[in-house]
Short mmCIF file of C-alpha atoms and ligand atoms in Angstrom, two decimals:
data_model
loop_
_atom_site.label_atom_id
_atom_site.label_comp_id
_atom_site.label_asym_id
_atom_site.label_seq_id
_atom_site.Cartn_x
_atom_site.Cartn_y
_atom_site.Cartn_z
CA MET A 922 6.70 -1.70 -19.23
CA SER A 923 7.84 1.59 -17.91
CA GLY A 924 4.92 2.63 -16.54
CA THR A 925 5.14 6.57 -18.16
CA SER A 926 2.15 5.91 -20.69
CA TYR A 927 0.09 8.17 -18.18
CA ASP A 928 0.23 11.47 -16.65
CA PRO A 929 2.20 11.69 -13.45
CA ALA A 930 1.08 14.70 -11.84
CA ALA A 931 -2.79 14.06 -12.26
CA PHE A 932 -2.16 10.24 -10.63
CA HIS A 933 -0.43 11.65 -7.29
CA GLN A 934 -2.30 14.98 -7.40
CA PHE A 935 -5.81 11.97 -7.36
CA GLU A 936 -3.99 9.77 -5.11
CA HIS A 937 -2.84 12.76 -2.34
CA GLU A 938 -6.39 14.47 -2.51
CA GLY A 939 -7.85 10.75 -1.72
CA TRP A 940 -5.60 9.49 0.57
CA GLU A 941 -5.74 12.96 2.62
CA ARG A 942 -10.22 12.44 2.94
CA LEU A 943 -9.54 8.84 3.87
CA SER A 944 -7.55 8.35 6.56
CA ASP A 945 -9.00 7.75 9.10
CA GLY A 946 -11.15 5.01 7.55
CA TYR A 947 -7.93 3.46 6.18
CA HIS A 948 -6.81 3.00 10.01
CA ARG A 949 -11.04 2.05 10.33
CA HIS A 950 -10.57 -0.73 7.90
CA TRP A 951 -7.19 -2.09 6.67
CA GLU A 952 -5.35 -1.61 10.12
CA ALA A 953 -5.35 -5.68 10.62
CA LEU A 954 -4.26 -6.09 7.09
CA THR A 955 -1.79 -4.38 5.81
CA THR A 956 0.52 -5.37 9.98
CA GLN A 957 0.61 -8.93 8.74
CA ALA A 958 2.93 -8.28 6.08
CA VAL A 959 4.82 -6.31 8.58
CA PRO A 960 6.37 -8.93 11.18
CA ARG A 961 8.03 -10.51 7.63
CA MET A 962 9.46 -7.12 6.21
CA LEU A 963 11.26 -6.41 9.55
CA ALA A 964 13.12 -10.44 9.60
CA GLY A 965 13.68 -10.14 6.01
CA THR A 966 16.01 -6.99 6.59
CA GLU A 967 16.65 -8.22 9.81
CA VAL A 968 16.18 -4.63 11.85
CA ALA A 969 18.05 -5.62 15.03
CA LYS A 970 18.26 -2.60 17.58
CA GLY A 971 19.70 0.43 17.31
CA MET A 972 19.23 0.30 13.31
CA ARG A 973 18.51 3.51 11.74
CA VAL A 974 14.91 2.50 9.39
CA LEU A 975 12.84 4.54 7.15
CA ASP A 976 9.14 3.35 7.17
CA VAL A 977 8.19 5.26 3.83
CA ALA A 978 4.25 6.05 2.95
CA CYS A 979 4.03 5.33 6.91
CA GLY A 980 0.19 5.79 6.56
CA PRO A 981 -0.65 5.99 10.46
CA GLY A 982 3.02 4.58 10.70
CA TYR A 983 2.53 0.68 11.80
CA VAL A 984 5.51 -0.21 9.86
CA SER A 985 7.49 2.44 12.20
CA GLY A 986 5.37 1.19 15.73
CA ALA A 987 6.21 -2.42 14.96
CA ALA A 988 10.50 -1.47 14.33
CA ALA A 989 10.87 0.65 17.21
CA ALA A 990 9.65 -2.47 18.83
CA TRP A 991 12.06 -3.92 17.39
CA GLY A 992 14.11 -1.28 19.21
CA ALA A 993 15.02 0.16 16.06
CA ALA A 994 14.98 4.65 15.73
CA THR A 995 12.42 4.97 13.18
CA VAL A 996 11.56 7.59 10.87
CA GLY A 997 8.47 7.92 9.66
CA VAL A 998 7.40 9.33 5.49
CA ASP A 999 3.24 10.03 3.73
CA PHE A 1000 2.66 12.51 1.83
CA SER A 1001 -0.79 13.20 3.44
CA GLN A 1002 0.05 16.03 6.49
CA ASN A 1003 -3.74 13.89 7.82
CA MET A 1004 -2.01 10.39 7.61
CA VAL A 1005 1.19 12.04 9.51
CA ALA A 1006 -1.09 13.02 12.15
CA LEU A 1007 -2.15 10.61 12.70
CA ALA A 1008 0.93 8.53 12.32
CA GLN A 1009 2.13 10.88 15.09
CA ASN A 1010 -1.40 10.70 17.34
CA ASN A 1011 -1.00 6.64 17.13
CA PHE A 1012 3.00 6.06 18.27
CA SER A 1013 3.11 9.40 20.04
CA GLU A 1014 7.32 9.09 21.10
CA LEU A 1015 8.01 8.06 17.46
CA ASP A 1016 9.49 10.26 14.71
CA PHE A 1017 6.84 11.18 11.11
CA GLN A 1018 7.50 13.90 8.76
CA THR A 1019 5.57 15.17 5.32
CA ALA A 1020 6.96 13.93 2.08
CA ASP A 1021 7.19 12.48 -1.30
CA ALA A 1022 9.05 8.54 -1.48
CA GLU A 1023 9.98 10.60 -4.99
CA ASP A 1024 11.97 13.54 -3.25
CA LEU A 1025 13.21 12.44 0.25
CA PRO A 1026 14.39 14.61 2.49
CA PHE A 1027 17.45 12.75 4.17
CA PRO A 1028 21.40 12.72 3.06
CA ASP A 1029 22.55 9.30 0.89
CA GLY A 1030 22.86 6.63 2.94
CA SER A 1031 20.97 7.53 5.90
CA PHE A 1032 19.76 3.87 6.90
CA ASP A 1033 20.25 0.29 7.77
CA VAL A 1034 16.92 -0.12 6.37
CA VAL A 1035 13.36 1.54 4.14
CA LEU A 1036 10.49 -0.02 4.21
CA ILE A 1037 7.28 0.59 1.44
CA ASN A 1038 4.77 -1.34 3.23
CA PHE A 1039 1.79 -1.37 0.51
CA GLY A 1040 2.81 2.06 -1.36
CA VAL A 1041 5.02 1.79 -4.45
CA LEU A 1042 1.63 0.90 -6.51
CA HIS A 1043 1.11 4.13 -5.26
CA PHE A 1044 3.63 6.16 -6.30
CA PRO A 1045 3.36 7.37 -9.74
CA THR A 1046 7.32 6.92 -11.35
CA PRO A 1047 7.80 4.21 -8.23
CA GLU A 1048 11.45 3.75 -10.58
CA LYS A 1049 12.12 7.27 -8.70
CA ALA A 1050 11.33 6.24 -5.30
CA LEU A 1051 13.48 3.21 -5.74
CA ALA A 1052 16.26 4.53 -6.34
CA GLU A 1053 15.25 7.52 -3.13
CA ALA A 1054 15.30 4.20 -1.39
CA PHE A 1055 18.17 3.02 -2.59
CA ARG A 1056 20.26 6.96 -2.59
CA VAL A 1057 19.21 6.69 1.28
CA LEU A 1058 20.51 3.37 2.75
CA LYS A 1059 24.01 2.61 3.38
CA ALA A 1060 26.10 0.37 1.71
CA ASP A 1061 25.02 -3.14 2.99
CA GLY A 1062 21.23 -1.69 3.29
CA LYS A 1063 17.89 -3.47 3.25
CA LEU A 1064 15.16 -2.39 1.26
CA ALA A 1065 12.06 -4.39 1.64
CA LEU A 1066 8.42 -3.99 -0.58
CA THR A 1067 4.84 -5.86 -0.31
CA ASN A 1068 2.13 -4.73 -3.51
CA TRP A 1069 -1.36 -6.99 -3.81
CA ALA A 1070 -0.87 -10.53 -5.63
CA LYS A 1071 -2.80 -10.94 -8.52
CA SER A 1072 -5.96 -13.72 -7.22
CA ASP A 1073 -9.46 -15.00 -8.48
CA THR A 1074 -9.70 -14.71 -5.07
CA SER A 1075 -8.45 -11.67 -3.48
CA ALA A 1076 -11.05 -9.17 -1.72
CA ILE A 1077 -10.35 -6.45 -4.53
CA THR A 1078 -10.53 -9.01 -7.01
CA ILE A 1079 -14.73 -9.32 -5.57
CA ALA A 1080 -14.25 -5.62 -5.54
CA MET A 1081 -12.92 -4.78 -9.06
CA LYS A 1082 -16.13 -7.44 -10.54
CA ALA A 1083 -18.46 -6.50 -8.82
CA ILE A 1084 -18.09 -2.59 -10.26
CA ILE A 1085 -17.67 -4.62 -14.72
CA LYS A 1086 -20.75 -6.22 -13.85
CA GLU A 1087 -23.17 -3.63 -12.30
CA GLY A 1088 -21.38 -0.88 -12.90
CA ALA A 1089 -18.46 1.27 -15.31
CA LEU A 1090 -15.05 1.10 -15.37
CA ASP A 1091 -14.36 3.64 -17.75
CA ILE A 1092 -15.67 7.06 -15.51
CA GLY A 1093 -12.76 8.79 -16.07
CA LEU A 1094 -10.23 7.84 -13.49
CA PRO A 1095 -6.26 9.18 -14.29
CA GLU A 1096 -4.04 6.06 -14.82
CA GLY A 1097 -0.75 4.80 -12.96
CA THR A 1098 0.88 3.07 -12.04
CA PRO A 1099 -0.21 -0.49 -12.53
CA LEU A 1100 -1.54 -2.07 -9.82
CA TYR A 1101 -0.25 -5.40 -10.09
CA ARG A 1102 3.16 -3.78 -11.49
CA PHE A 1103 5.35 -4.67 -7.88
CA ALA A 1104 3.33 -8.13 -8.04
CA ASP A 1105 5.27 -9.45 -10.74
CA PRO A 1106 8.21 -11.38 -9.37
CA ASP A 1107 10.09 -10.15 -12.45
CA GLU A 1108 8.92 -6.66 -13.47
CA CYS A 1109 10.08 -6.44 -9.61
CA GLU A 1110 14.11 -7.92 -10.43
CA SER A 1111 13.62 -6.10 -13.32
CA VAL A 1112 13.47 -2.39 -12.27
CA LEU A 1113 15.46 -2.92 -8.03
CA GLY A 1114 18.08 -3.87 -10.61
CA GLU A 1115 18.00 -1.44 -12.99
CA VAL A 1116 18.49 0.92 -9.66
CA GLY A 1117 21.36 -0.36 -8.47
CA PHE A 1118 20.13 -3.39 -6.42
CA SER A 1119 21.78 -6.79 -5.72
CA ASP A 1120 20.31 -9.71 -4.66
CA ILE A 1121 16.66 -9.82 -5.40
CA VAL A 1122 13.82 -11.56 -3.54
CA CYS A 1123 10.34 -12.04 -3.31
CA SER A 1124 7.71 -14.58 -1.10
CA GLU A 1125 4.13 -14.70 -1.11
CA LEU A 1126 2.45 -13.78 2.02
CA GLU A 1127 -0.77 -15.29 2.54
CA LEU A 1128 -2.47 -12.60 4.22
CA THR A 1129 -6.10 -12.39 5.48
CA TRP A 1130 -9.07 -9.60 5.87
CA ARG A 1131 -10.78 -10.59 8.35
CA LEU A 1132 -14.00 -8.68 7.87
CA PRO A 1133 -17.14 -8.65 10.78
CA GLU A 1134 -20.48 -8.29 8.97
CA SER A 1135 -21.16 -4.94 10.62
CA ASP A 1136 -18.70 -4.37 7.09
CA THR A 1137 -19.86 -4.61 3.35
CA LEU A 1138 -16.67 -4.61 1.51
CA MET A 1139 -17.95 -1.75 -0.59
CA ASP A 1140 -17.49 0.83 2.77
CA THR A 1141 -14.08 -0.79 3.93
CA PHE A 1142 -13.22 0.46 -0.05
CA SER A 1143 -14.60 3.71 -0.55
CA GLN A 1144 -14.02 4.56 3.22
CA ALA A 1145 -10.57 3.55 2.83
CA THR A 1146 -8.43 3.81 -0.63
CA ALA A 1147 -8.01 6.39 -2.97
CA ARG A 1148 -8.22 4.37 -6.31
CA MET A 1149 -10.92 2.44 -5.09
CA SER A 1150 -13.06 4.70 -3.45
CA GLY A 1151 -12.18 6.61 -6.65
CA LEU A 1152 -13.44 4.54 -8.33
CA LEU A 1153 -17.42 4.56 -7.01
CA ARG A 1154 -17.79 7.90 -6.19
CA ALA A 1155 -17.38 7.71 -10.29
CA GLN A 1156 -20.30 5.50 -10.29
CA ASP A 1157 -24.10 5.78 -10.73
CA PRO A 1158 -25.34 6.29 -7.48
CA ASP A 1159 -28.24 4.17 -8.13
CA ARG A 1160 -26.15 1.79 -9.63
CA LEU A 1161 -23.72 1.68 -5.82
CA PRO A 1162 -26.10 -0.58 -4.00
CA VAL A 1163 -26.21 -3.57 -6.76
CA ILE A 1164 -22.65 -3.15 -6.70
CA SER A 1165 -23.24 -3.34 -3.45
CA ALA A 1166 -24.90 -6.42 -3.63
CA ALA A 1167 -22.69 -7.64 -5.83
CA MET A 1168 -20.06 -7.76 -3.71
CA GLU A 1169 -21.22 -9.25 -0.57
CA GLU A 1170 -23.05 -12.19 -2.91
CA GLY A 1171 -18.80 -11.94 -3.80
CA CYS A 1172 -17.64 -12.63 -0.86
CA ALA A 1173 -20.45 -15.75 0.31
CA PRO A 1174 -17.84 -18.39 -0.06
CA TYR A 1175 -15.97 -16.40 3.02
CA HIS A 1176 -18.66 -15.66 5.72
CA GLN A 1177 -17.02 -17.95 9.40
CA CYS A 1178 -18.09 -17.56 12.43
CA GLY A 1179 -19.54 -13.83 12.06
CA VAL A 1180 -17.03 -12.71 9.27
CA ARG A 1181 -15.81 -12.49 5.83
CA VAL A 1182 -12.25 -14.48 5.69
CA LEU A 1183 -11.10 -13.48 2.66
CA PRO A 1184 -7.43 -14.33 0.97
CA MET A 1185 -5.47 -10.54 0.13
CA PRO A 1186 -2.59 -12.45 -1.25
CA ALA A 1187 1.15 -10.06 -1.74
CA LEU A 1188 4.59 -10.48 -2.75
CA LEU A 1189 6.83 -9.29 -0.70
CA THR A 1190 10.49 -8.36 -1.97
CA ILE A 1191 13.67 -7.85 -0.54
CA ALA A 1192 17.24 -5.82 -1.88
CA THR A 1193 19.95 -5.29 -0.67
CA LYS A 1194 22.38 -2.54 -1.44
CA VAL A 1195 25.31 -3.60 -1.43
C1 SAM B 407 -2.12 1.61 1.01
S1 SAM B 407 -1.47 3.09 1.94
C2 SAM B 407 -0.40 2.26 3.66
C3 SAM B 407 0.17 2.42 5.07
C4 SAM B 407 1.35 2.17 5.51
N1 SAM B 407 2.33 1.65 4.96
C5 SAM B 407 0.83 0.57 5.87
O1 SAM B 407 1.96 -0.78 6.35
O2 SAM B 407 -1.06 0.42 5.97
C6 SAM B 407 -0.69 4.03 0.99
C7 SAM B 407 0.07 4.84 1.81
O3 SAM B 407 1.25 5.40 1.29
C8 SAM B 407 1.09 7.64 0.74
N2 SAM B 407 1.03 7.37 -0.28
C9 SAM B 407 0.62 8.23 -0.99
N3 SAM B 407 1.63 8.56 -2.60
C10 SAM B 407 2.68 8.84 -1.66
C11 SAM B 407 3.89 9.00 -2.21
N4 SAM B 407 4.07 9.93 -3.88
N5 SAM B 407 4.75 10.00 -1.32
C12 SAM B 407 5.21 9.65 0.53
N6 SAM B 407 3.83 9.23 0.82
C13 SAM B 407 2.72 8.39 -0.60
C14 SAM B 407 -0.80 7.43 1.03
O4 SAM B 407 -0.93 8.93 1.59
C15 SAM B 407 -0.56 6.09 2.44
O5 SAM B 407 -1.02 6.65 2.98
#
């Protein structure tokens, strides 16, 4: 699976426009979810005081913030200026820069650890970004990346089932990297091995999304994620209330004391530049 059957430039533009628009909504709705993966990433890459850590696709800066709290010297990069501004606002003492994951502005061998939390599924050519991560790592440096796992009960599946049932999928959005490509351990091993990484280890993460009753699942996707927001914006507006109702119906089994506790399993992959 090389992921080259689509136009990378069109997907890049689509993702960039989406993330520039959605930075605040992402921070509001997704912080409590994606941050759950971070301690496992830091532990798995053995982040320690004084190490140089690169946070690729840093978004609002959560990974940088956590790595700095572990004593690392961090740099966060994201291709969205609005995300970089948000990260800088969240962690004013840390270093954030606007840069593309597929063309990193750092010399070879500059970092001990590279961390990509839920970024790789958004890159038009993930092989390029992973080759860049390999290049900027020192010998023995470690990479960690996360990707949503494919599961019948995940909030992503609940949302997609509602769109398939009540809306439309063939609405001309640019195709891109398959959402679950890096949820497949064989694919992770193959791509990372090809780039030059060794000791590739995948583990499952059982993340859960605690959605307050006041937030619809539709809001959390349409205000916060490039691909799902693009898909929802392209629906017939008259269908949106029905799609939202179908999403809420899908969430019904997960109500607990005023919140919906939705499964959001993920795959964590760790690799070493030997
Ligand atoms: C799902 S968010 C993840 C944010 C953050 N890492 C976290 O832990 O929540 C994906 C991020 O990837 C960024 N991104 C997408 N494509 C990128 C690229 N080609 N280069 C750099 N950043 C990119 C987006 O702007 C967005 O901030």
